[in-house]
mmCIF file of C-alpha atoms in Angstrom:
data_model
loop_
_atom_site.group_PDB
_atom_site.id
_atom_site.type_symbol
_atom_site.label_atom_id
_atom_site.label_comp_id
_atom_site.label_asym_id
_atom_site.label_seq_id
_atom_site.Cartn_x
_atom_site.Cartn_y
_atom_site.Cartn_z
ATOM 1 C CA UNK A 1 124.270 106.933 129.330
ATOM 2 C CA UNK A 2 126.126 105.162 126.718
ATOM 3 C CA UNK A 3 129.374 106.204 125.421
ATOM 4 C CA UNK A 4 129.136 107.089 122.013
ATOM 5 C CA UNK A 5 132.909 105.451 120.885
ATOM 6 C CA UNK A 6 131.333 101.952 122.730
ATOM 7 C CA UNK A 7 127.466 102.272 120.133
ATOM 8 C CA UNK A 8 129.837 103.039 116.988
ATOM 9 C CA UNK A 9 132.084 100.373 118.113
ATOM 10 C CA UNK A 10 129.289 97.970 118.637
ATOM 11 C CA UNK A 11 126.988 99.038 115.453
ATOM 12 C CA UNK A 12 130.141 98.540 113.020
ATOM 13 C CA UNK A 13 130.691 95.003 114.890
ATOM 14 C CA UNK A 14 127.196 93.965 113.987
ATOM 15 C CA UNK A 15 126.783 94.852 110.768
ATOM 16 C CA UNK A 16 129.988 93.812 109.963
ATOM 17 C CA UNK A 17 129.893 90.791 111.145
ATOM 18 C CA UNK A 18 126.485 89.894 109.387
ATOM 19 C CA UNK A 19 128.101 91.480 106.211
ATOM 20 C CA UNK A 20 131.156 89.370 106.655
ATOM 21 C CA UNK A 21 128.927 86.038 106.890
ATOM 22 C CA UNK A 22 126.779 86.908 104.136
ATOM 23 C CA UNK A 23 129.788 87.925 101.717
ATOM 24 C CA UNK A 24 131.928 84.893 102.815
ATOM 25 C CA UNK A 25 132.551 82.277 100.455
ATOM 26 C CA UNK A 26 134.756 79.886 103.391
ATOM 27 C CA UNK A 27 133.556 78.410 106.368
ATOM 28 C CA UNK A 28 135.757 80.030 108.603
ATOM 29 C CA UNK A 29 135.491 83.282 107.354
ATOM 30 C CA UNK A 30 131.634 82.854 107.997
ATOM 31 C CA UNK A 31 131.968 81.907 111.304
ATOM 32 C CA UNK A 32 134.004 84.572 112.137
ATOM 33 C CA UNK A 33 131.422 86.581 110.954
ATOM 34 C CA UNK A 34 128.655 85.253 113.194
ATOM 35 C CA UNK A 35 130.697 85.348 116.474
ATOM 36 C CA UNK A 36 131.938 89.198 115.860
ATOM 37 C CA UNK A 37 128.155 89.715 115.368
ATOM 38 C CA UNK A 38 127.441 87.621 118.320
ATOM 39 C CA UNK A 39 130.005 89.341 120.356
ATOM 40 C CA UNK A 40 129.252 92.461 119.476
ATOM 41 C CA UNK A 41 125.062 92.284 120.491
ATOM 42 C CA UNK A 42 125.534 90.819 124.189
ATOM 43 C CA UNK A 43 126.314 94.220 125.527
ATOM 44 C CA UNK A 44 123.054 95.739 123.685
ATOM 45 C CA UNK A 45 121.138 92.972 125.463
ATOM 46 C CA UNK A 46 122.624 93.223 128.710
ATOM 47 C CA UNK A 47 122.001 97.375 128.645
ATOM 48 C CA UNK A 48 118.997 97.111 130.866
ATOM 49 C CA UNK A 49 120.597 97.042 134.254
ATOM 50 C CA UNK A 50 118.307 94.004 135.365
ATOM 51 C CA UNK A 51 118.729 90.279 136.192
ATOM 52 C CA UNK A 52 116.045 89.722 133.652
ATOM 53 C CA UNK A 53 118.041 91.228 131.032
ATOM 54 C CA UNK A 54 121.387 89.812 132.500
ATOM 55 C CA UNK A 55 119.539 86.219 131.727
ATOM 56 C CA UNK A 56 118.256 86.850 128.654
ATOM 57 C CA UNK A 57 122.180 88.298 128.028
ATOM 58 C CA UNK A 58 123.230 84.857 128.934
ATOM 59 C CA UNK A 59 120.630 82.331 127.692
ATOM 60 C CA UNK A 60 121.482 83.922 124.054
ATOM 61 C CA UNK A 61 125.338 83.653 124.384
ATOM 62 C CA UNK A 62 124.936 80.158 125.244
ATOM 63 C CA UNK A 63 122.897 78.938 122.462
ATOM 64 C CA UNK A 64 124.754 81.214 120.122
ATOM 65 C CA UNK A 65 128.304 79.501 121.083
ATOM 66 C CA UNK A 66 126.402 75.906 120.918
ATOM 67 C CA UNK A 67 125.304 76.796 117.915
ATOM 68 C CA UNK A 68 128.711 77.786 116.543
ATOM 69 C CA UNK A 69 130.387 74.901 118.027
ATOM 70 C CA UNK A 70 128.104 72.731 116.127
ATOM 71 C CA UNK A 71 129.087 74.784 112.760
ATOM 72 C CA UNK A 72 132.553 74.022 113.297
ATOM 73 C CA UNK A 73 132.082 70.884 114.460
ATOM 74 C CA UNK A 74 130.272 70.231 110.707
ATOM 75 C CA UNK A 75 132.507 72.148 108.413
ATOM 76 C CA UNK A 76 135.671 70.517 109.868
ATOM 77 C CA UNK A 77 133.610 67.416 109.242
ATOM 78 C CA UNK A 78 133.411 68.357 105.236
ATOM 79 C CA UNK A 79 136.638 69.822 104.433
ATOM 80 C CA UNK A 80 138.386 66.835 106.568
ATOM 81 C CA UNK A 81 136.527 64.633 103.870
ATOM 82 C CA UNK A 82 136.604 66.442 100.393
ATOM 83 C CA UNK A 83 139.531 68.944 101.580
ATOM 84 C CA UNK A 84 137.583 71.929 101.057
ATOM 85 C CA UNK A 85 136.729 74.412 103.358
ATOM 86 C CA UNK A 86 134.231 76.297 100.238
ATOM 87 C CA UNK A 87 130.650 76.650 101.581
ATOM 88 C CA UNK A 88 129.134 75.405 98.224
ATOM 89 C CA UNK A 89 131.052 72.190 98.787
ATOM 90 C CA UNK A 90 129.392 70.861 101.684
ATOM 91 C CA UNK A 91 128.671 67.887 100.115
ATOM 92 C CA UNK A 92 129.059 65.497 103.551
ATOM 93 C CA UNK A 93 125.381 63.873 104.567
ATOM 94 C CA UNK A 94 126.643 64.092 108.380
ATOM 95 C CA UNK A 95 128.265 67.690 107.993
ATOM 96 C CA UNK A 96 124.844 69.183 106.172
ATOM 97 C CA UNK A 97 122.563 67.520 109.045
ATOM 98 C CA UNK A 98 124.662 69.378 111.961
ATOM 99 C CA UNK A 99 124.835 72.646 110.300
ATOM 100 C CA UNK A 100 121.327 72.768 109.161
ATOM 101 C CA UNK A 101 120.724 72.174 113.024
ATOM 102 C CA UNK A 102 123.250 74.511 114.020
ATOM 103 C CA UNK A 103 121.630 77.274 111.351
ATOM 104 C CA UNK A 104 118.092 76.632 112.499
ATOM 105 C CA UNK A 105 119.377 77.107 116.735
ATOM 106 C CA UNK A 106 121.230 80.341 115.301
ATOM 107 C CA UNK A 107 117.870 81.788 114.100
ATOM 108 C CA UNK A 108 115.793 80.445 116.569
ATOM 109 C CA UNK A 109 113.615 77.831 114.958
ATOM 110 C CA UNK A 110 112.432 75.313 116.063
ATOM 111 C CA UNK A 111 113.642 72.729 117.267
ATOM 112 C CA UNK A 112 116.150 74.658 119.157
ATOM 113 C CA UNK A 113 113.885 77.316 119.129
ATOM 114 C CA UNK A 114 113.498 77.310 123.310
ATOM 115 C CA UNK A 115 115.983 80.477 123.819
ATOM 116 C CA UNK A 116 114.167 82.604 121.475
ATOM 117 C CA UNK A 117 111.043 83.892 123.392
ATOM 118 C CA UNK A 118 112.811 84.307 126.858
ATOM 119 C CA UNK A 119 115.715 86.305 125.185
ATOM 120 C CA UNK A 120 113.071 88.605 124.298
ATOM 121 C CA UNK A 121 111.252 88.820 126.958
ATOM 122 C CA UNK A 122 114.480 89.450 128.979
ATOM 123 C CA UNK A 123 115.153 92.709 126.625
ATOM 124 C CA UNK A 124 113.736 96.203 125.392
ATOM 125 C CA UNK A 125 111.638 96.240 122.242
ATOM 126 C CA UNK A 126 114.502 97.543 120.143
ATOM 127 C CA UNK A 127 116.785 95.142 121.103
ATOM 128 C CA UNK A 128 113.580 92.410 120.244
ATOM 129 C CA UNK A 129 113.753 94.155 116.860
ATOM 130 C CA UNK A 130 117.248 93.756 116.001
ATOM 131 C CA UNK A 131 117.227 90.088 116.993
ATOM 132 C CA UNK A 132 114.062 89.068 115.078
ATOM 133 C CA UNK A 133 115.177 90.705 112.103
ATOM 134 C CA UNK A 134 118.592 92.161 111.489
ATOM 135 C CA UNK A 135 120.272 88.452 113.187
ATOM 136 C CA UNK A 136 117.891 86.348 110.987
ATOM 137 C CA UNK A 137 119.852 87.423 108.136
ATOM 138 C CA UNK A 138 123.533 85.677 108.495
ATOM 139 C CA UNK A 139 122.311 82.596 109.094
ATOM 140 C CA UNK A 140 119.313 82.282 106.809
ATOM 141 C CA UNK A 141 122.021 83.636 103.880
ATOM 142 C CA UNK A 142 124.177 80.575 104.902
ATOM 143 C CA UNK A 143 121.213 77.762 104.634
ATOM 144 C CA UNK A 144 120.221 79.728 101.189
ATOM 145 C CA UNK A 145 123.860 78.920 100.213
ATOM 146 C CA UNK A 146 123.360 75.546 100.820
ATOM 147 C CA UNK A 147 119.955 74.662 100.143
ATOM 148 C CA UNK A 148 121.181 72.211 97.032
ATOM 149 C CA UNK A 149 122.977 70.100 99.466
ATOM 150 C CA UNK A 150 120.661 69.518 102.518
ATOM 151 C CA UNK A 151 117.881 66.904 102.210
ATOM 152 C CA UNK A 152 114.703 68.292 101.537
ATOM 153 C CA UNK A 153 112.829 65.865 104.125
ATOM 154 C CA UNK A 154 115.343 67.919 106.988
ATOM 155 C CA UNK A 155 114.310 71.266 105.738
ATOM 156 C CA UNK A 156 110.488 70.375 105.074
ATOM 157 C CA UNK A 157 110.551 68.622 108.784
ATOM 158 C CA UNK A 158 111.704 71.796 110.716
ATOM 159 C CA UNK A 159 110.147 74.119 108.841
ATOM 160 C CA UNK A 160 106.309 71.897 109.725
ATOM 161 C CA UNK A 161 107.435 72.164 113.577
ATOM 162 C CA UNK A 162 108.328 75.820 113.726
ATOM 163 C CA UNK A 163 105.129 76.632 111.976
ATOM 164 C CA UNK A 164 103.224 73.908 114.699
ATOM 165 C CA UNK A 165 105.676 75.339 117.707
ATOM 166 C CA UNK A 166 105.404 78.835 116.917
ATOM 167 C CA UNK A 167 101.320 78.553 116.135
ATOM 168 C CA UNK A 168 100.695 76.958 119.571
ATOM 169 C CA UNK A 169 103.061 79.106 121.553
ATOM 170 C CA UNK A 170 101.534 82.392 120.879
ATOM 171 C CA UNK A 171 97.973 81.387 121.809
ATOM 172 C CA UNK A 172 98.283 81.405 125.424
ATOM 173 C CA UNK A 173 100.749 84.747 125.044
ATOM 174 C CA UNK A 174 99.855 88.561 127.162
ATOM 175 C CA UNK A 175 103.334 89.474 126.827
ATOM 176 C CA UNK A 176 103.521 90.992 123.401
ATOM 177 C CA UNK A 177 107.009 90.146 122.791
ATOM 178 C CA UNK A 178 107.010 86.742 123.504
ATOM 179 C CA UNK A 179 103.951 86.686 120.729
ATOM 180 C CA UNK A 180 106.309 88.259 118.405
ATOM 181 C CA UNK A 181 108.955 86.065 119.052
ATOM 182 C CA UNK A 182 106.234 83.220 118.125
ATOM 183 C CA UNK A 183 105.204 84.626 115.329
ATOM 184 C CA UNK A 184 108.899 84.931 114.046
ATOM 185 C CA UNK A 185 109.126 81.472 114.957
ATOM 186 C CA UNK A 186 106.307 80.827 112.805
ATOM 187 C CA UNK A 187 107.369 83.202 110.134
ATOM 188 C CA UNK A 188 110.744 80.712 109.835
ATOM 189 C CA UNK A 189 108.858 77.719 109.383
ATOM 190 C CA UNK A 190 107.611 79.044 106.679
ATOM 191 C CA UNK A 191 110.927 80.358 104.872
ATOM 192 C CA UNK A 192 112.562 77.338 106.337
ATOM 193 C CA UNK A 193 110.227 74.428 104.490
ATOM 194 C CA UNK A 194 109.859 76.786 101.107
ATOM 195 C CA UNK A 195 113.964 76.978 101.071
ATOM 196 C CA UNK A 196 113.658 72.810 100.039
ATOM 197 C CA UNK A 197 111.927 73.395 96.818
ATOM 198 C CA UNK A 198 112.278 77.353 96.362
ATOM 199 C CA UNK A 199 115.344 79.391 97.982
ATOM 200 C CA UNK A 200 114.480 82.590 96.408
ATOM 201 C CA UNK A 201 110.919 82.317 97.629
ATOM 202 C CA UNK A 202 112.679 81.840 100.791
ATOM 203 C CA UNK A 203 114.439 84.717 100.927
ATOM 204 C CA UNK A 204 111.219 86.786 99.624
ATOM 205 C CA UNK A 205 108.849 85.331 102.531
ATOM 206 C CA UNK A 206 111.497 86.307 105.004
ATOM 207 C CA UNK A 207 112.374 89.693 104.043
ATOM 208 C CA UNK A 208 108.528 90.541 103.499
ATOM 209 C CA UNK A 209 108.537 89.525 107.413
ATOM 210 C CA UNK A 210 111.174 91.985 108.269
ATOM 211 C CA UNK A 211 109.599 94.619 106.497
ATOM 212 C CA UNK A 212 105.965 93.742 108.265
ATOM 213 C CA UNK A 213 107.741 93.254 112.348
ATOM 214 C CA UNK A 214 109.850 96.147 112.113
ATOM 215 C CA UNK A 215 107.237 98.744 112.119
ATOM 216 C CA UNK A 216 105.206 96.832 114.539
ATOM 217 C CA UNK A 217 108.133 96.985 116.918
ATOM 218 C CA UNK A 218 108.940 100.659 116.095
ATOM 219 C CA UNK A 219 104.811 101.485 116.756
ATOM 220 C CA UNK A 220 105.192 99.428 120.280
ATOM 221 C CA UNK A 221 108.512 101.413 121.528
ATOM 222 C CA UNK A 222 106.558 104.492 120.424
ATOM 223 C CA UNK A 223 103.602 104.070 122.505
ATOM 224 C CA UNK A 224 105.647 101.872 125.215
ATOM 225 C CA UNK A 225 103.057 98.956 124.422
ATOM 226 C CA UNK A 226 104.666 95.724 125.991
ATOM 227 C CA UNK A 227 101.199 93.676 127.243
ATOM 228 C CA UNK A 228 98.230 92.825 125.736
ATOM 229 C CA UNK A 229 96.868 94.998 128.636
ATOM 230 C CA UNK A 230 98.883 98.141 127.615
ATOM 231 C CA UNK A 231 97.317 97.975 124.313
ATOM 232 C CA UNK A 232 94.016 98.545 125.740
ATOM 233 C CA UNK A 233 95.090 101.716 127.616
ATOM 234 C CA UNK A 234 96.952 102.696 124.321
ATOM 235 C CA UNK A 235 94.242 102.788 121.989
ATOM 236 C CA UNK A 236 93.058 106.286 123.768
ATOM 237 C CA UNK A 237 96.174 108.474 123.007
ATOM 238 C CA UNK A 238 97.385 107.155 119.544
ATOM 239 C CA UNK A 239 94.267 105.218 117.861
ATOM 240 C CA UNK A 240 96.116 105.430 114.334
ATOM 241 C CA UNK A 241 99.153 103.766 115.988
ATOM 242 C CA UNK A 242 97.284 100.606 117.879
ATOM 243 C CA UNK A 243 94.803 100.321 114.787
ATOM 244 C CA UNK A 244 98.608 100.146 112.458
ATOM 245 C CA UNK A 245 99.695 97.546 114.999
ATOM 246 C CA UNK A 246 96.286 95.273 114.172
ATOM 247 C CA UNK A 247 96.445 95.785 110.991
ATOM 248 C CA UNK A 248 100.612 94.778 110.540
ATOM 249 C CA UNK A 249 99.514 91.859 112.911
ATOM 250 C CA UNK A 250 96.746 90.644 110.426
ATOM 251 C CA UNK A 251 99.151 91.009 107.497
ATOM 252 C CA UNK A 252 101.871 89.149 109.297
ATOM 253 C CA UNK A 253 99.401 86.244 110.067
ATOM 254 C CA UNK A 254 98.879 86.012 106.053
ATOM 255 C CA UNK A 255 95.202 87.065 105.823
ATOM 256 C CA UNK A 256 94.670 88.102 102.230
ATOM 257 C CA UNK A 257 94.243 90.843 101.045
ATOM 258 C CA UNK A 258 97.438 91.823 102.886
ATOM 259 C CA UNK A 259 100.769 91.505 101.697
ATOM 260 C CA UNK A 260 101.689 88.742 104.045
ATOM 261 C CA UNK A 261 99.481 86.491 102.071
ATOM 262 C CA UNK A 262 101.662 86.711 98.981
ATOM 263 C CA UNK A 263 104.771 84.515 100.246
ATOM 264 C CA UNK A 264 102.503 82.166 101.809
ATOM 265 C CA UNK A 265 100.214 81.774 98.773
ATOM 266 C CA UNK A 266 103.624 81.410 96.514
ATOM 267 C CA UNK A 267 104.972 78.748 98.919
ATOM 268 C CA UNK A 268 101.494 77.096 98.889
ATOM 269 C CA UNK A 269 101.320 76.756 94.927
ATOM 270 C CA UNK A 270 104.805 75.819 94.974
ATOM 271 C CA UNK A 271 104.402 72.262 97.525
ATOM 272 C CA UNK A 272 100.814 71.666 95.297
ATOM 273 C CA UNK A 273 103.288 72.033 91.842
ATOM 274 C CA UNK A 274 105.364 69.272 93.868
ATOM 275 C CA UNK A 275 102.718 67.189 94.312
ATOM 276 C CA UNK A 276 103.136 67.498 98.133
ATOM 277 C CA UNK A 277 99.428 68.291 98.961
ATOM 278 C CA UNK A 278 99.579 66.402 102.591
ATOM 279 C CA UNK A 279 102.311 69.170 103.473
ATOM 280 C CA UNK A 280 100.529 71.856 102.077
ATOM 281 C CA UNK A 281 97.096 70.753 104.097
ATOM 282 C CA UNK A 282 99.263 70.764 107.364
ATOM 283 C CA UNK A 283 100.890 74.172 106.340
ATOM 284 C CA UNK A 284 97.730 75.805 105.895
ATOM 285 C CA UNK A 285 95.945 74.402 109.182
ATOM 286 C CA UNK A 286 99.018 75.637 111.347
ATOM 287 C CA UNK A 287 98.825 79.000 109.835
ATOM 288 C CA UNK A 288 94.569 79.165 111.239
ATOM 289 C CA UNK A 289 96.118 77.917 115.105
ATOM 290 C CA UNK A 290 98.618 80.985 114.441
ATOM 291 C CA UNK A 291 96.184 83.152 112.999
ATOM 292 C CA UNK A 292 94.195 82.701 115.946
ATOM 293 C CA UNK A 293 96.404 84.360 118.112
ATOM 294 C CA UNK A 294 97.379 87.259 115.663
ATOM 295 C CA UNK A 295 93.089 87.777 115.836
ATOM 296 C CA UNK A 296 93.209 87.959 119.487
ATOM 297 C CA UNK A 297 95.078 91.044 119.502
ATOM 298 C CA UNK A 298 93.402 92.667 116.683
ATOM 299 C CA UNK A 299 89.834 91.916 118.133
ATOM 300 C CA UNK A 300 91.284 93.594 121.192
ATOM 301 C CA UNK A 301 92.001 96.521 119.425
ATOM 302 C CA UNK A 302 89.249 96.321 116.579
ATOM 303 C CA UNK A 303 86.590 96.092 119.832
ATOM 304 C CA UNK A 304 88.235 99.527 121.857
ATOM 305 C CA UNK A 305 88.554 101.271 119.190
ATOM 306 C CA UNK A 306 84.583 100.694 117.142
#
């Protein structure tokens, strides 16, 4: 039992503290943001009375602070240089390399993307929710504000190993949560290399993936799904649910005719309109490794259920 004061408390703090970020026009007012928010989630993590969860709890603060440190670290940089703390004046090479870093560790792509699948593991399925979706939001709002300053080679390079790191992760996945934290791993590779040449494309491919996880989440708290195995047992008491699940999981891998194929066919034309064909090829051959893993639990289900 949870006291209700503490959930209002902590429900105001986090979507305050994303709103803060997201409305922010200085540095520190941003950051301030992102630490209320940050502050505000470790007791929803740590609710599971477990050392798992007590871990997971852990492993996210960490990165989170890092990750904040490293903010700091690069707007200090900038304003000590142009004597502006404005977030449209990053103009600093250095400060725009560490807080691109910082941004991608605060969403959990790749490079620093190592804290992401254990921090889900580590927690309920709601709490996987919120953090795939509703704390994607702050920082990827920051990087769209700043998209005209960062070198496109940084963005383009991150967003080809998330899509590589979060393609080869899931295949080996029968923990359905650590897939999904893949997948969003994936997911951000894709909004992170389209935010070089197109931010509002960006922000379309990522909010089309929030709309597509959530329910898959919801259906898999429903039905208490949290293995590849469960799904199989599943399948007998709520077919429409697990057949939902394979369909959202095909839609999320960007199979056309589903609407995940839209952002990735948008960001596709877009790098061929650039003239960058090579990174199209190697966008399109990650998304078949990752597609082969989003198959794997659909032919699960698709097999059970014919």
């Amino acid at each position: 039992y949870i006291n209700p004061t503490s959930i209002t408390i902590i429900t105001l703090s986090i979507i305050m503290g994303t709103i803060m970020t997201m409305s922010s026009s200085n540095w520190l007012m941003a950051w301030i943001g992102l630490e209320l928010n940050m502050l505000a989630i470790l007791p929803i993590i740590s609710k599971p009375k477990t050392t798992r969860a007590s871990e997971a709890t852990i492993k996210y603060f960490l990165t989170q602070a890092i990750a904040s440190a490293m903010m700091l670290l690069s707007s200090t940089t900038n304003a000590w240089q142009t004597g502006s703390w404005d977030i449209l004046e990053l103009k600093n090479k250095f400060s725009t390399t560490i807080m691109t870093l910082s941004l991608t560790m605060k969403m959990g792509a790749a490079p620093i993307h190592f804290w992401l699948p254990e921090v889900l593991q580590g927690t309920t399925l709601q709490t996987a929710l919120l953090i795939t979706t509703w704390q994607k939001l702050a920082p990827i709002s920051l990087m769209y504000m700043i998209s005209n300053n960062i070198q496109p080679a940084l963005l383009m390079s991150a967003g080809i190993l998330s899509m590589i790191v979060g393609g080869l992760g899931g295949i080996n996945q029968t923990q359905l949560r650590k897939t999904m934290a893949y997948s969003s791993i994936n997911n951000l590779g894709w909004t992170i290399m389209i935010m070089a040449l197109s931010p509002n494309l960006a922000v379309m491919n990522i909010f089309i993936y929030m709309i597509m996880t959530t329910p898959i989440f919801l259906m898999m708290t429903s039905t208490s799904t949290k293995t590849l195995q469960n799904l199989t047992t599943t399948w007998t008491t709520s077919t429409a649910t697990t057949l939902s699940i394979a369909l959202l999981m095909l839609s999320t891998s960007g199979l056309p005719p589903f609407t995940g194929f839209m952002p990735k066919m948008l960001a596709l034309n877009e790098l061929i309109t650039q003239k960058l064909t090579t990174l199209a090829t190697l966008a399109i051959m990650t998304s078949l490794v990752s597609l082969l893993f989003y198959l794997r639990v659909t032919y699960l289900i698709m097999v059970l259920t014919s």
